[in-house]
Coordinates of C-alpha atoms and ligand atoms in Angstrom, one line a residue:
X1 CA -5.7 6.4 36.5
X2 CA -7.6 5.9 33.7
X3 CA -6.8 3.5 30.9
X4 CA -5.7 3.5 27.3
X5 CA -6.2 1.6 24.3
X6 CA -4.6 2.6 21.1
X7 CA -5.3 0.0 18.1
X8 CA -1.9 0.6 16.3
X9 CA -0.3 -0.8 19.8
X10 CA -1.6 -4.0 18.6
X11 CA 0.3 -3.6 15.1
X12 CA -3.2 -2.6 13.4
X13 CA -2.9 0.5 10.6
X14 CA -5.5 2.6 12.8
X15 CA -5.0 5.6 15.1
X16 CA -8.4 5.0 16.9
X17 CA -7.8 5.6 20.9
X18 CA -9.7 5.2 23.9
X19 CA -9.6 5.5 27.5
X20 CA -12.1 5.0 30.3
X21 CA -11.8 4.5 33.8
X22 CA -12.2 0.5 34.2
X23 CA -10.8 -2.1 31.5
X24 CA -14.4 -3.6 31.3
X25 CA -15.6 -0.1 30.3
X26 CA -12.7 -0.1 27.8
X27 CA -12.8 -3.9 26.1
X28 CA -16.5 -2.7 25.4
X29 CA -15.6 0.2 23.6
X30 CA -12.5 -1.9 21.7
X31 CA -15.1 -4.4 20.7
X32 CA -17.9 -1.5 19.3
X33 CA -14.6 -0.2 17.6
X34 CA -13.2 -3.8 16.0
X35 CA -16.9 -4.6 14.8
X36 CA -17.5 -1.5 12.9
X37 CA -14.0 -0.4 12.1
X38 CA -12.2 -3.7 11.3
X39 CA -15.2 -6.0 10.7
X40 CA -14.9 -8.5 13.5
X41 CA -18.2 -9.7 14.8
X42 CA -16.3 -11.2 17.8
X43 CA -12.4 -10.5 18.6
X44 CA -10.1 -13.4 18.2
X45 CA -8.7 -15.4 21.5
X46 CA -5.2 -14.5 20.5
X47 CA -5.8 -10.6 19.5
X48 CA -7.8 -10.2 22.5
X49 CA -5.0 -11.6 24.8
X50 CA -3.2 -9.0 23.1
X51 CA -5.2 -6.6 23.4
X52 CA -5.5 -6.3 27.1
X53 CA -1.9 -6.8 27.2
X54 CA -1.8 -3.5 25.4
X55 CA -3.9 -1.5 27.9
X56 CA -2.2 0.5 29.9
Ligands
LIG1 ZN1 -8.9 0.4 14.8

């Protein structure tokens, strides 16, 4: 089953998606995504927590 990641699941105002087949794979692409799309050199503790809560 592959996995999902959609930012607005994490109450940002962005329909970016991804999926991939592993959540390493995914939280790699997430991070590519939150540096150039939402400016965050690294993801905070808390919103990272949330986001893999939000994978699914
Ligand atoms: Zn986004």
């Amino acid at each position: 089953m592959a996995k999902n990641f959609t930012c607005s699941d994490v109450g940002v105002n962005c329909n970016w998606s991804a999926s991939s087949e592993n959540d390493e794979d995914l939280l790699n692409k997430i991070k590519e995504h939150a540096k150039s799309a939402h400016n965050f050199e690294e993801i905070p503790p808390e919103l990272y927590e949330k986001v893999k809560k939000a994978i699914k």
